PDB file of C-alpha atoms in Angstrom:
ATOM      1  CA  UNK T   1     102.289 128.035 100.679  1.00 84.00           C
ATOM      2  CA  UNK T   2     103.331 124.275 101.616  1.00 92.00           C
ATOM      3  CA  UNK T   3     106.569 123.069 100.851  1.00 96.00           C
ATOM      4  CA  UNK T   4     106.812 119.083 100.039  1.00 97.00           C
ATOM      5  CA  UNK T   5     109.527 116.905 100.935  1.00 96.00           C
ATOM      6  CA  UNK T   6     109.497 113.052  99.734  1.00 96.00           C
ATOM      7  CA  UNK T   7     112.289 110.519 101.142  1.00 96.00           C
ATOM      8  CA  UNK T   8     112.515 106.739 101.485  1.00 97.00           C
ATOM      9  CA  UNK T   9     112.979 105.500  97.975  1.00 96.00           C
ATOM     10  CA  UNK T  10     115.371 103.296  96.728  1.00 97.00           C
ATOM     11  CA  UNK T  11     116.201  99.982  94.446  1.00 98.00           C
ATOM     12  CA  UNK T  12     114.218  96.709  95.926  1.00 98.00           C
ATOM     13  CA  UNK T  13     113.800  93.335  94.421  1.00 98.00           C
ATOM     14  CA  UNK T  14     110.833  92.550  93.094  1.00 98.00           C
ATOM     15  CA  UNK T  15     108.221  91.135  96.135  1.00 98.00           C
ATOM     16  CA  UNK T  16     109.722  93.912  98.373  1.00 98.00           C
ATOM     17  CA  UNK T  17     108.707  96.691 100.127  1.00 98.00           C
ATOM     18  CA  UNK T  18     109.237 100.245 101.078  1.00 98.00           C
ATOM     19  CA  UNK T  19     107.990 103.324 102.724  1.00 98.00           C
ATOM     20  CA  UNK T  20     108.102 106.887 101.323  1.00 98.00           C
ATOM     21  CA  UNK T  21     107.777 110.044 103.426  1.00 98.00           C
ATOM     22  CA  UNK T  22     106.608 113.152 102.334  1.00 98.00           C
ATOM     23  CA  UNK T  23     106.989 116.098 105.281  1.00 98.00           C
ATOM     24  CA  UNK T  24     105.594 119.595 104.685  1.00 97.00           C
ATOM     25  CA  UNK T  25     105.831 122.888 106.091  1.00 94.00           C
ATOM     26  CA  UNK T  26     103.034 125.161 107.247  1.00 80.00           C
ATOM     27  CA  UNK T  27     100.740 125.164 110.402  1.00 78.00           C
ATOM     28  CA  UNK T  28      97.455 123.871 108.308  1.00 92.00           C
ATOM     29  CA  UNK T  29      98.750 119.945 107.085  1.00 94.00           C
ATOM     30  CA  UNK T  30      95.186 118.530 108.503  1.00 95.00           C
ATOM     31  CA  UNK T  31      93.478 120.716 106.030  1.00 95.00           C
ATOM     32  CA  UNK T  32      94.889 119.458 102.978  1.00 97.00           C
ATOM     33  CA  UNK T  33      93.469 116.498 101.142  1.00 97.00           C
ATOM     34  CA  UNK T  34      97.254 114.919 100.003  1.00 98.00           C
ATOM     35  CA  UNK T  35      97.949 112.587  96.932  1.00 98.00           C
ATOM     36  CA  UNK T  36     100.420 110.123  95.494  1.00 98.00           C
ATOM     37  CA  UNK T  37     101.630 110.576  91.955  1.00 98.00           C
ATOM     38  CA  UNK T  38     104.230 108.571  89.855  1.00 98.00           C
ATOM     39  CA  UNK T  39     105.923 109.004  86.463  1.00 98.00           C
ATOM     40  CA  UNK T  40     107.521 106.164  84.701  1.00 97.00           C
ATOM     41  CA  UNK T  41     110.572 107.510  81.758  1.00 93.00           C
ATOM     42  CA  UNK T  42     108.603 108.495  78.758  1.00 95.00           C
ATOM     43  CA  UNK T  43     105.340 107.909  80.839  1.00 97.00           C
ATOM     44  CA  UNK T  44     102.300 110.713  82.121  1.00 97.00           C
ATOM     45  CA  UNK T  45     102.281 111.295  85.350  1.00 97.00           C
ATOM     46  CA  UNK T  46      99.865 108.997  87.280  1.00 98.00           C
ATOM     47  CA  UNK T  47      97.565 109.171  89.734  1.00 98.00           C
ATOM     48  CA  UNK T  48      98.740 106.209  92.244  1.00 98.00           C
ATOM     49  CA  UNK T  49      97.125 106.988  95.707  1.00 98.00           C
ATOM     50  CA  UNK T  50      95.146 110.107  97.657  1.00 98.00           C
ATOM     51  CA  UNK T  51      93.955 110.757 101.361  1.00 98.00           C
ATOM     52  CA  UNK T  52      91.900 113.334 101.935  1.00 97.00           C
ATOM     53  CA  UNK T  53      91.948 116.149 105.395  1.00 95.00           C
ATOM     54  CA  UNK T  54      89.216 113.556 106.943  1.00 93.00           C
ATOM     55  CA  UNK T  55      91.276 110.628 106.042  1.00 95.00           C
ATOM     56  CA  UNK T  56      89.344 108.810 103.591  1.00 96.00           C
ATOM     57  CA  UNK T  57      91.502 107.526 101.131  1.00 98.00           C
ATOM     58  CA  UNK T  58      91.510 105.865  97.596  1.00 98.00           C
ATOM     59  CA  UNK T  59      93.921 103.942  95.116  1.00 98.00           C
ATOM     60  CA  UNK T  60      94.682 103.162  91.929  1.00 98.00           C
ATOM     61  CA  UNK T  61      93.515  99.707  90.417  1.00 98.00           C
ATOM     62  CA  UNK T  62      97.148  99.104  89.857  1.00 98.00           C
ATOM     63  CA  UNK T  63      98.079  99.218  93.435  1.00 98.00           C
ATOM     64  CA  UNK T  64      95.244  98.183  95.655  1.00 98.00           C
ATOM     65  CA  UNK T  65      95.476  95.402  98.028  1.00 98.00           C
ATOM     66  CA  UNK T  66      99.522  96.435  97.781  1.00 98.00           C
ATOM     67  CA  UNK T  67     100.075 100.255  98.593  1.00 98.00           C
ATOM     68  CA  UNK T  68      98.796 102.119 101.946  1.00 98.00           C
ATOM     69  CA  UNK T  69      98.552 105.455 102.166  1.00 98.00           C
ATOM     70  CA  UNK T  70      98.490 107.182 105.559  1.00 98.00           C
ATOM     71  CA  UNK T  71      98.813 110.795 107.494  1.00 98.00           C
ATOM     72  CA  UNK T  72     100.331 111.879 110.336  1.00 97.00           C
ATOM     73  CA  UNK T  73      99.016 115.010 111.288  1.00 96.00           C
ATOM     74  CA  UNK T  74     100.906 115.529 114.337  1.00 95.00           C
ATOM     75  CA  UNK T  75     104.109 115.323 112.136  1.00 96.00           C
ATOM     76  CA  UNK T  76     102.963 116.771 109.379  1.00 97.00           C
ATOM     77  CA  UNK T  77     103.484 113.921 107.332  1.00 98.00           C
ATOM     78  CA  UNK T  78     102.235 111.629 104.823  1.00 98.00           C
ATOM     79  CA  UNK T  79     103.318 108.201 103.800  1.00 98.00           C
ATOM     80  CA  UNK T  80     102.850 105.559 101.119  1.00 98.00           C
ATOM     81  CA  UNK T  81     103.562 101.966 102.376  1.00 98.00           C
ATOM     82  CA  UNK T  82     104.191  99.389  99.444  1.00 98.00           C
ATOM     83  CA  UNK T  83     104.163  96.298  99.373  1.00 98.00           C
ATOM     84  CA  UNK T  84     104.342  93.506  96.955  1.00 98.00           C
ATOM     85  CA  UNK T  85     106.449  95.489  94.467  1.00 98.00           C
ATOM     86  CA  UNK T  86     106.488  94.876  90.645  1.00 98.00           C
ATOM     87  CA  UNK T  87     109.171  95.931  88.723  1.00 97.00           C
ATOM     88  CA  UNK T  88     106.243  98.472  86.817  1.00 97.00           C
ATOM     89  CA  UNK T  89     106.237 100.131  89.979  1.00 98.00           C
ATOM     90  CA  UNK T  90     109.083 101.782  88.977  1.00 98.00           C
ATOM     91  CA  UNK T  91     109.162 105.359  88.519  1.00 98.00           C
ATOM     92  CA  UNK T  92     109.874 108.574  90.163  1.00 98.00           C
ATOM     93  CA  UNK T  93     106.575 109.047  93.043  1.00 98.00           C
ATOM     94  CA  UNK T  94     105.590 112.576  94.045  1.00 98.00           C
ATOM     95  CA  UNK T  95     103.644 113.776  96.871  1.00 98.00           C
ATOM     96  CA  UNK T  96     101.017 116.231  96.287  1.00 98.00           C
ATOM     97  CA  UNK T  97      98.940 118.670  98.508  1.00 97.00           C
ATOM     98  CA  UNK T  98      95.784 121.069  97.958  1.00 97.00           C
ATOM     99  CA  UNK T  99      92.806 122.344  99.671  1.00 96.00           C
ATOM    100  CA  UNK T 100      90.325 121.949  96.889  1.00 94.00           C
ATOM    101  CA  UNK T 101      87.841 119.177  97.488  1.00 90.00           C
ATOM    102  CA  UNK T 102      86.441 116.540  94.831  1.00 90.00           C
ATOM    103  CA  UNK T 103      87.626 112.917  94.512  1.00 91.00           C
ATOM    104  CA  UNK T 104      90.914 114.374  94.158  1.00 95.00           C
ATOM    105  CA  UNK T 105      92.396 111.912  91.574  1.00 95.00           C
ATOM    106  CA  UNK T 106      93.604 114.069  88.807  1.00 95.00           C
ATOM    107  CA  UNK T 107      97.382 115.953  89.144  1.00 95.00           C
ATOM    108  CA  UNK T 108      95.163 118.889  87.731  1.00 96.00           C
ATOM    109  CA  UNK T 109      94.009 119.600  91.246  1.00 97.00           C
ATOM    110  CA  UNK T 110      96.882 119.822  93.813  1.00 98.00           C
ATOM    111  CA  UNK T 111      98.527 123.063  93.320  1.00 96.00           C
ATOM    112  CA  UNK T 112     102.132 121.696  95.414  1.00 97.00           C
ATOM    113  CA  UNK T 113     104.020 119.419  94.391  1.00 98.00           C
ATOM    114  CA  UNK T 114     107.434 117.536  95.856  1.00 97.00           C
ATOM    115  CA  UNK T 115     110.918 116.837  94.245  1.00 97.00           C
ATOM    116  CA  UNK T 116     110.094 113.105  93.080  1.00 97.00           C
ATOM    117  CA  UNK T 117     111.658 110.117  94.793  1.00 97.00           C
ATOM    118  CA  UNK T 118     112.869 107.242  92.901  1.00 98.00           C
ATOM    119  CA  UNK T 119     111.762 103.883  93.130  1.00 98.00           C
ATOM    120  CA  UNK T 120     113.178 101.397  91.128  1.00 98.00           C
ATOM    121  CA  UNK T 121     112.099  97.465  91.227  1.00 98.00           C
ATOM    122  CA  UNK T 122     114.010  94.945  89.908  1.00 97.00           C
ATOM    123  CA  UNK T 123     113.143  91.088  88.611  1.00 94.00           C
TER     124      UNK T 123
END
């Protein structure tokens, strides 16, 4: 079982940045390939960014060139640097965890999930 935490959203102008967190429990982080969702009102939830155990990592057309995704094992932690923020980067962005392997770029295959943190970008 991994409990998900997310943390660092917030309201930024447009052209801004920010960092969210997502800490988790358990001894076995470094095995889980982890992923970025986000869900925009009235929206599906979308696949936005993933990093697998070995640290190979993939994004979105919507957000590459602008959004890093990164692990800390030591810290059991995995973050989603943004950059360059549009205001249809808005949403509520959840972390994601699960040992299954694949490309990893559906919600279909991460079997924990985190609260949601709100990002909201305005013009």
């Amino acid at each position: 079982q991994v409990q998900l935490v997310e943390s660092g959203g917030g309201l930024v102008q447009a052209g801004g940045s920010l960092r969210l967190s997502c800490a988790a429990s358990g001894r076995t982080f470094s095995s889980y390939g982890m992923g970025w969702f986000r869900q925009a009102p009235g929206k599906e939830r979308e696949f936005v960014a993933r990093i697998r155990s070995g640290g190979s990592t993939h994004y979105a057309d919507s957000v590459k060139g602008r959004f890093t995704v990164s692990r800390d094992n030591a810290k059991n932690t995995v973050y989603l640097q943004m950059n360059g923020l549009k205001p249809e980067d808005t949403a509520s962005y959840y972390c994601a965890a699960t040992l299954r392997t694949g490309s990893l770029l559906t919600r279909e295959v991460y079997d924990y999930w985190g609260q949601g943190s709100q990002v909201t970008v305005s013009s």
